């Protein structure tokens, strides 16, 4: 029967983050392996960085050593308590495991904290008790004692897999060709509330293909957003300078009521009537009488996929009016047979998210909860909700972030292919007829 920890999922995540994104592997559990000093040392010495967790009443007390416990050798110990989601810490000094887990009070100038496993007591100085907010008793009873080996969540093997996946995604996107070559470049429209991260997503995509962090599209920090013009951004391949087969289109953010982007402007963008650098009018949408209005756009000028961009942490703050507006725009897109996805940004700002969670995103409980909340409130199908962590203040590229960004972009291009494939023949000229004929010949 597997030995399991008494820590809750939330407590384990807090401790993992606190000691530097470590995986906790349970080595010793007193109620299973015995309340015995020697049993603890036999199982826990020479195991690398180690975390000891004591359960005493309502208190969870931890002792973390960055060095492996080795009998007779001194190691620095960090002592802390976990109360709710708050950690109180204080340095304990250096000691050997024999001193830390002493069977009786000993005199040692370097430490004033002992874990007496055999007698199920934690003994510490009054100063330590005060620093940790534990009350007044110098000796506290132990209901349970667990010791964990602390391993890096991101080991070399995992990072090698991430690096290879990044390389594969870059190659696939650089050589991507839109369905049936109906257009040379896919146009993806980024829609979303003001400040959701639309411009940041473009900057992040560009950074990955350039090979360094860039900020071509200006990103603001206030709640009014920065995109007041319609912008169509082509992206160049950093390796050879060639233009990549997609264009990201940035627009004015969505606001409540009549604030932000007009629905009529969205229709004009979808149909290719609005040119690059068009300055949105805050009082009225564009009309066919406007001097920059494109009267007869071709398929290459139209939008082929829409990506709603949302801050992953924002859904609980959406008003009923904002939710109604987004649902209304989705109904409009469905009316125009426009494929669309949702893109959740600021993923790394979700509480207790680690870089390892970003690697195994499909298994991360907190991310799943966010995705399900967006699905429930806004109506997106779960497979159509993508997640990324944009570049904001970083100086260097991160392969883990790159994989999320490239994976989301690939899903958008697949969605755009679906849109092109579903277009009626009269909207594609003879190109689609030729594709169908080639397909029929292939069957024969």
CSV table of N, CA, C and O in Angstrom, one decimal, residues 159-242:
chain,number,residue,atom,x,y,z
A,159,UNK,N,13.6,19.3,-19.6
A,159,UNK,CA,14.0,20.4,-20.4
A,159,UNK,C,14.4,20.0,-21.8
A,159,UNK,O,14.2,20.8,-22.7
A,160,UNK,N,15.0,18.8,-21.9
A,160,UNK,CA,15.4,18.4,-23.2
A,160,UNK,C,14.2,18.1,-24.1
A,160,UNK,O,14.1,18.5,-25.3
A,161,UNK,N,13.1,17.5,-23.5
A,161,UNK,CA,11.9,17.3,-24.2
A,161,UNK,C,11.3,18.6,-24.6
A,161,UNK,O,10.8,18.7,-25.7
A,162,UNK,N,11.3,19.6,-23.7
A,162,UNK,CA,10.7,20.9,-24.0
A,162,UNK,C,11.5,21.6,-25.2
A,162,UNK,O,10.9,22.1,-26.1
A,163,UNK,N,12.8,21.5,-25.1
A,163,UNK,CA,13.6,22.1,-26.2
A,163,UNK,C,13.4,21.5,-27.5
A,163,UNK,O,13.3,22.2,-28.5
A,164,UNK,N,13.2,20.1,-27.5
A,164,UNK,CA,12.9,19.4,-28.8
A,164,UNK,C,11.6,19.8,-29.3
A,164,UNK,O,11.4,20.0,-30.5
A,165,UNK,N,10.6,19.9,-28.4
A,165,UNK,CA,9.2,20.3,-28.9
A,165,UNK,C,9.2,21.7,-29.4
A,165,UNK,O,8.6,22.0,-30.4
A,166,UNK,N,9.9,22.6,-28.8
A,166,UNK,CA,10.0,24.0,-29.3
A,166,UNK,C,10.6,24.0,-30.7
A,166,UNK,O,10.1,24.7,-31.6
A,167,UNK,N,11.7,23.2,-30.9
A,167,UNK,CA,12.3,23.2,-32.2
A,167,UNK,C,11.3,22.6,-33.3
A,167,UNK,O,11.3,23.1,-34.4
A,168,UNK,N,10.6,21.6,-32.9
A,168,UNK,CA,9.6,21.0,-33.8
A,168,UNK,C,8.5,22.0,-34.2
A,168,UNK,O,8.1,22.1,-35.4
A,169,UNK,N,8.0,22.7,-33.2
A,169,UNK,CA,6.9,23.7,-33.4
A,169,UNK,C,7.4,24.8,-34.3
A,169,UNK,O,6.7,25.2,-35.3
A,170,UNK,N,8.6,25.3,-34.1
A,170,UNK,CA,9.2,26.4,-34.9
A,170,UNK,C,9.3,25.9,-36.4
A,170,UNK,O,8.9,26.7,-37.3
A,171,UNK,N,9.8,24.7,-36.6
A,171,UNK,CA,9.9,24.2,-37.9
A,171,UNK,C,8.6,24.1,-38.6
A,171,UNK,O,8.4,24.4,-39.8
A,172,UNK,N,7.6,23.5,-37.9
A,172,UNK,CA,6.2,23.3,-38.5
A,172,UNK,C,5.6,24.7,-38.9
A,172,UNK,O,4.9,24.8,-39.9
A,173,UNK,N,5.7,25.7,-38.0
A,173,UNK,CA,5.1,27.0,-38.3
A,173,UNK,C,5.9,27.8,-39.4
A,173,UNK,O,5.3,28.5,-40.1
A,174,UNK,N,7.2,27.6,-39.5
A,174,UNK,CA,7.9,28.3,-40.5
A,174,UNK,C,7.6,27.7,-41.9
A,174,UNK,O,7.7,28.4,-42.9
A,175,UNK,N,7.2,26.4,-41.9
A,175,UNK,CA,6.9,25.8,-43.2
A,175,UNK,C,5.4,25.6,-43.5
A,175,UNK,O,5.0,25.0,-44.5
A,176,UNK,N,4.6,26.2,-42.6
A,176,UNK,CA,3.2,26.1,-42.7
A,176,UNK,C,2.7,26.7,-44.0
A,176,UNK,O,3.2,27.8,-44.4
A,177,UNK,N,1.7,26.1,-44.7
A,177,UNK,CA,1.0,26.6,-45.8
A,177,UNK,C,-0.5,26.6,-45.6
A,177,UNK,O,-1.0,25.6,-45.3
A,178,UNK,N,-1.2,27.7,-45.8
A,178,UNK,CA,-2.6,27.8,-45.6
A,178,UNK,C,-3.3,26.8,-46.5
A,178,UNK,O,-2.8,26.4,-47.6
A,179,UNK,N,-4.5,26.3,-46.1
A,179,UNK,CA,-5.3,25.3,-46.8
A,179,UNK,C,-5.4,25.7,-48.2
A,179,UNK,O,-5.9,26.7,-48.6
A,180,UNK,N,-5.0,24.7,-49.1
A,180,UNK,CA,-5.2,24.8,-50.5
A,180,UNK,C,-4.6,26.0,-51.2
A,180,UNK,O,-4.8,26.4,-52.3
A,181,UNK,N,-3.6,26.7,-50.4
A,181,UNK,CA,-3.0,27.9,-50.9
A,181,UNK,C,-4.0,28.9,-51.4
A,181,UNK,O,-3.8,29.7,-52.3
A,182,UNK,N,-5.2,28.9,-50.7
A,182,UNK,CA,-6.2,29.9,-51.0
A,182,UNK,C,-5.7,31.3,-50.7
A,182,UNK,O,-6.2,32.3,-51.4
A,183,UNK,N,-4.9,31.5,-49.7
A,183,UNK,CA,-4.3,32.8,-49.4
A,183,UNK,C,-2.8,32.5,-49.1
A,183,UNK,O,-2.4,31.4,-48.7
A,184,UNK,N,-2.0,33.5,-49.2
A,184,UNK,CA,-0.6,33.3,-48.9
A,184,UNK,C,-0.3,33.5,-47.4
A,184,UNK,O,0.6,32.8,-46.8
A,185,UNK,N,-1.2,34.3,-46.7
A,185,UNK,CA,-1.0,34.5,-45.3
A,185,UNK,C,-2.3,34.5,-44.6
A,185,UNK,O,-3.3,35.0,-45.0
A,186,UNK,N,-2.4,33.8,-43.4
A,186,UNK,CA,-3.5,33.7,-42.6
A,186,UNK,C,-3.6,35.0,-41.8
A,186,UNK,O,-2.6,35.4,-41.2
A,187,UNK,N,-4.8,35.5,-41.7
A,187,UNK,CA,-5.0,36.7,-40.8
A,187,UNK,C,-5.8,36.3,-39.6
A,187,UNK,O,-6.9,35.8,-39.7
A,188,UNK,N,-5.2,36.6,-38.4
A,188,UNK,CA,-5.8,36.2,-37.1
A,188,UNK,C,-6.1,37.5,-36.4
A,188,UNK,O,-5.2,38.4,-36.2
A,189,UNK,N,-7.4,37.7,-36.1
A,189,UNK,CA,-7.8,38.9,-35.4
A,189,UNK,C,-7.8,38.7,-33.9
A,189,UNK,O,-8.4,37.7,-33.4
A,190,UNK,N,-7.2,39.5,-33.1
A,190,UNK,CA,-7.1,39.5,-31.7
A,190,UNK,C,-8.2,40.4,-31.1
A,190,UNK,O,-8.1,41.6,-31.3
A,191,UNK,N,-9.2,39.8,-30.4
A,191,UNK,CA,-10.2,40.6,-29.8
A,191,UNK,C,-10.1,40.3,-28.3
A,191,UNK,O,-9.7,39.3,-27.8
A,192,UNK,N,-10.6,41.3,-27.5
A,192,UNK,CA,-10.7,41.0,-26.0
A,192,UNK,C,-10.8,42.3,-25.2
A,192,UNK,O,-10.7,43.4,-25.8
A,193,UNK,N,-11.1,42.2,-24.0
A,193,UNK,CA,-11.3,43.3,-23.1
A,193,UNK,C,-10.0,44.2,-23.1
A,193,UNK,O,-8.9,43.7,-23.4
A,194,UNK,N,-10.2,45.4,-22.7
A,194,UNK,CA,-9.1,46.4,-22.6
A,194,UNK,C,-8.0,45.8,-21.6
A,194,UNK,O,-8.4,45.4,-20.5
A,195,UNK,N,-6.8,45.8,-22.0
A,195,UNK,CA,-5.7,45.4,-21.1
A,195,UNK,C,-5.6,43.9,-21.0
A,195,UNK,O,-4.9,43.4,-20.1
A,196,UNK,N,-6.2,43.1,-21.9
A,196,UNK,CA,-6.2,41.6,-21.7
A,196,UNK,C,-4.8,41.0,-22.1
A,196,UNK,O,-4.5,39.9,-21.7
A,197,UNK,N,-4.1,41.7,-23.0
A,197,UNK,CA,-2.8,41.2,-23.4
A,197,UNK,C,-2.7,40.9,-24.9
A,197,UNK,O,-1.9,40.0,-25.3
A,198,UNK,N,-3.5,41.6,-25.7
A,198,UNK,CA,-3.5,41.3,-27.1
A,198,UNK,C,-2.2,41.7,-27.7
A,198,UNK,O,-1.5,40.9,-28.5
A,199,UNK,N,-1.7,42.9,-27.5
A,199,UNK,CA,-0.4,43.4,-28.0
A,199,UNK,C,0.7,42.6,-27.4
A,199,UNK,O,1.7,42.3,-28.1
A,200,UNK,N,0.6,42.2,-26.2
A,200,UNK,CA,1.7,41.4,-25.6
A,200,UNK,C,1.8,40.0,-26.2
A,200,UNK,O,2.9,39.5,-26.4
A,201,UNK,N,0.7,39.5,-26.7
A,201,UNK,CA,0.7,38.2,-27.4
A,201,UNK,C,1.5,38.3,-28.7
A,201,UNK,O,2.3,37.5,-29.0
A,202,UNK,N,1.1,39.4,-29.5
A,202,UNK,CA,1.9,39.6,-30.7
A,202,UNK,C,3.4,39.8,-30.4
A,202,UNK,O,4.2,39.2,-31.1
A,203,UNK,N,3.7,40.6,-29.4
A,203,UNK,CA,5.1,40.8,-29.1
A,203,UNK,C,5.8,39.4,-28.7
A,203,UNK,O,7.0,39.2,-29.0
A,204,UNK,N,5.1,38.6,-28.0
A,204,UNK,CA,5.6,37.3,-27.6
A,204,UNK,C,5.8,36.4,-28.8
A,204,UNK,O,6.9,35.7,-28.9
A,205,UNK,N,4.9,36.4,-29.7
A,205,UNK,CA,5.1,35.5,-30.9
A,205,UNK,C,6.3,36.0,-31.7
A,205,UNK,O,7.1,35.3,-32.2
A,206,UNK,N,6.3,37.3,-31.9
A,206,UNK,CA,7.5,37.9,-32.6
A,206,UNK,C,8.8,37.6,-31.9
A,206,UNK,O,9.8,37.3,-32.6
A,207,UNK,N,8.8,37.7,-30.6
A,207,UNK,CA,10.0,37.4,-29.9
A,207,UNK,C,10.5,36.0,-30.1
A,207,UNK,O,11.7,35.8,-30.3
A,208,UNK,N,9.6,35.0,-30.1
A,208,UNK,CA,10.0,33.6,-30.3
A,208,UNK,C,10.7,33.4,-31.7
A,208,UNK,O,11.7,32.8,-31.8
A,209,UNK,N,10.1,34.0,-32.7
A,209,UNK,CA,10.6,33.8,-34.1
A,209,UNK,C,11.9,34.7,-34.3
A,209,UNK,O,12.7,34.3,-35.2
A,210,UNK,N,12.0,35.8,-33.6
A,210,UNK,CA,13.2,36.6,-33.7
A,210,UNK,C,14.4,36.0,-33.0
A,210,UNK,O,15.6,36.3,-33.2
A,211,UNK,N,14.1,35.2,-31.9
A,211,UNK,CA,15.2,34.6,-31.1
A,211,UNK,C,15.6,35.5,-30.0
A,211,UNK,O,16.5,35.1,-29.3
A,212,UNK,N,14.9,36.6,-29.7
A,212,UNK,CA,15.1,37.4,-28.5
A,212,UNK,C,13.9,38.2,-28.2
A,212,UNK,O,13.0,38.4,-29.1
A,213,UNK,N,13.8,38.7,-27.0
A,213,UNK,CA,12.6,39.4,-26.6
A,213,UNK,C,12.5,40.7,-27.2
A,213,UNK,O,13.4,41.5,-27.2
A,214,UNK,N,11.3,41.0,-27.9
A,214,UNK,CA,11.1,42.3,-28.6
A,214,UNK,C,9.8,42.9,-28.1
A,214,UNK,O,8.9,42.2,-27.6
A,215,UNK,N,9.6,44.2,-28.4
A,215,UNK,CA,8.4,44.9,-28.0
A,215,UNK,C,8.0,45.9,-29.1
A,215,UNK,O,8.0,47.1,-29.0
A,216,UNK,N,7.7,45.3,-30.3
A,216,UNK,CA,7.3,46.2,-31.4
A,216,UNK,C,6.0,46.9,-31.2
A,216,UNK,O,5.8,48.1,-31.4
A,217,UNK,N,5.0,46.1,-30.7
A,217,UNK,CA,3.7,46.7,-30.3
A,217,UNK,C,3.8,47.3,-28.9
A,217,UNK,O,4.2,46.6,-28.0
A,218,UNK,N,3.4,48.5,-28.7
A,218,UNK,CA,3.5,49.2,-27.4
A,218,UNK,C,2.5,48.6,-26.5
A,218,UNK,O,1.4,48.3,-26.8
A,219,UNK,N,3.0,48.3,-25.3
A,219,UNK,CA,2.1,47.7,-24.2
A,219,UNK,C,2.1,48.6,-23.1
A,219,UNK,O,3.1,49.0,-22.5
A,220,UNK,N,0.9,48.9,-22.6
A,220,UNK,CA,0.7,49.8,-21.5
A,220,UNK,C,0.4,49.0,-20.2
A,220,UNK,O,0.2,47.8,-20.2
A,221,UNK,N,0.4,49.8,-19.1
A,221,UNK,CA,0.1,49.2,-17.8
A,221,UNK,C,-1.2,49.6,-17.2
A,221,UNK,O,-1.5,49.2,-16.1
A,222,UNK,N,-1.9,50.6,-17.8
A,222,UNK,CA,-3.1,51.0,-17.3
A,222,UNK,C,-4.3,50.3,-17.8
A,222,UNK,O,-4.2,49.4,-18.6
A,223,UNK,N,-5.5,50.6,-17.3
A,223,UNK,CA,-6.7,49.8,-17.7
A,223,UNK,C,-7.4,50.3,-18.9
A,223,UNK,O,-8.4,49.8,-19.3
A,224,UNK,N,-6.8,51.4,-19.6
A,224,UNK,CA,-7.5,51.9,-20.7
A,224,UNK,C,-7.0,51.2,-22.0
A,224,UNK,O,-7.5,51.5,-23.1
A,225,UNK,N,-5.9,50.4,-21.9
A,225,UNK,CA,-5.3,49.8,-23.1
A,225,UNK,C,-4.5,50.8,-23.9
A,225,UNK,O,-4.4,51.9,-23.6
A,226,UNK,N,-3.8,50.2,-24.9
A,226,UNK,CA,-3.0,51.1,-25.8
A,226,UNK,C,-3.3,51.0,-27.2
A,226,UNK,O,-2.9,51.9,-28.0
A,227,UNK,N,-4.1,50.0,-27.7
A,227,UNK,CA,-4.4,49.8,-29.1
A,227,UNK,C,-5.6,50.7,-29.5
A,227,UNK,O,-6.7,50.3,-29.3
A,228,UNK,N,-5.3,51.8,-30.1
A,228,UNK,CA,-6.4,52.7,-30.6
A,228,UNK,C,-6.5,52.7,-32.1
A,228,UNK,O,-7.5,53.2,-32.7
A,229,UNK,N,-5.5,52.1,-32.7
A,229,UNK,CA,-5.5,51.9,-34.2
A,229,UNK,C,-5.7,50.4,-34.5
A,229,UNK,O,-5.3,49.5,-33.7
A,230,UNK,N,-6.2,50.2,-35.7
A,230,UNK,CA,-6.2,48.8,-36.2
A,230,UNK,C,-4.9,48.5,-36.8
A,230,UNK,O,-4.4,49.3,-37.7
A,231,UNK,N,-4.2,47.5,-36.3
A,231,UNK,CA,-2.8,47.2,-36.8
A,231,UNK,C,-2.8,45.8,-37.3
A,231,UNK,O,-3.3,44.9,-36.7
A,232,UNK,N,-2.1,45.6,-38.5
A,232,UNK,CA,-1.9,44.3,-39.0
A,232,UNK,C,-0.4,44.0,-39.0
A,232,UNK,O,0.4,44.7,-39.7
A,233,UNK,N,0.0,43.1,-38.2
A,233,UNK,CA,1.5,42.8,-38.0
A,233,UNK,C,1.9,41.6,-38.7
A,233,UNK,O,1.5,40.5,-38.4
A,234,UNK,N,2.8,41.8,-39.7
A,234,UNK,CA,3.5,40.6,-40.3
A,234,UNK,C,4.7,40.3,-39.4
A,234,UNK,O,5.2,41.2,-38.7
A,235,UNK,N,5.1,39.1,-39.4
A,235,UNK,CA,6.3,38.6,-38.6
A,235,UNK,C,7.3,38.0,-39.5
A,235,UNK,O,7.0,37.2,-40.4
A,236,UNK,N,8.6,38.4,-39.3
A,236,UNK,CA,9.7,37.8,-40.1
A,236,UNK,C,10.4,36.7,-39.3
A,236,UNK,O,10.5,36.8,-38.1
A,237,UNK,N,10.9,35.8,-40.1
A,237,UNK,CA,11.7,34.7,-39.5
A,237,UNK,C,13.1,35.2,-39.2
A,237,UNK,O,13.8,35.7,-40.1
A,238,UNK,N,13.5,35.1,-37.9
A,238,UNK,CA,14.8,35.6,-37.5
A,238,UNK,C,15.9,34.9,-38.2
A,238,UNK,O,17.0,35.5,-38.2
A,239,UNK,N,15.7,33.7,-38.7
A,239,UNK,CA,16.8,32.9,-39.3
A,239,UNK,C,17.2,33.5,-40.6
A,239,UNK,O,18.4,33.6,-40.9
A,240,UNK,N,16.3,33.8,-41.5
A,240,UNK,CA,16.6,34.2,-42.9
A,240,UNK,C,15.9,35.5,-43.3
A,240,UNK,O,16.1,36.0,-44.4
A,241,UNK,N,15.1,36.1,-42.4
A,241,UNK,CA,14.4,37.4,-42.7
A,241,UNK,C,13.2,37.2,-43.6
A,241,UNK,O,12.6,38.2,-43.9
A,242,UNK,N,12.8,36.0,-43.9
A,242,UNK,CA,11.6,35.8,-44.7
A,242,UNK,C,10.3,36.0,-43.9
A,242,UNK,O,10.3,35.9,-42.7
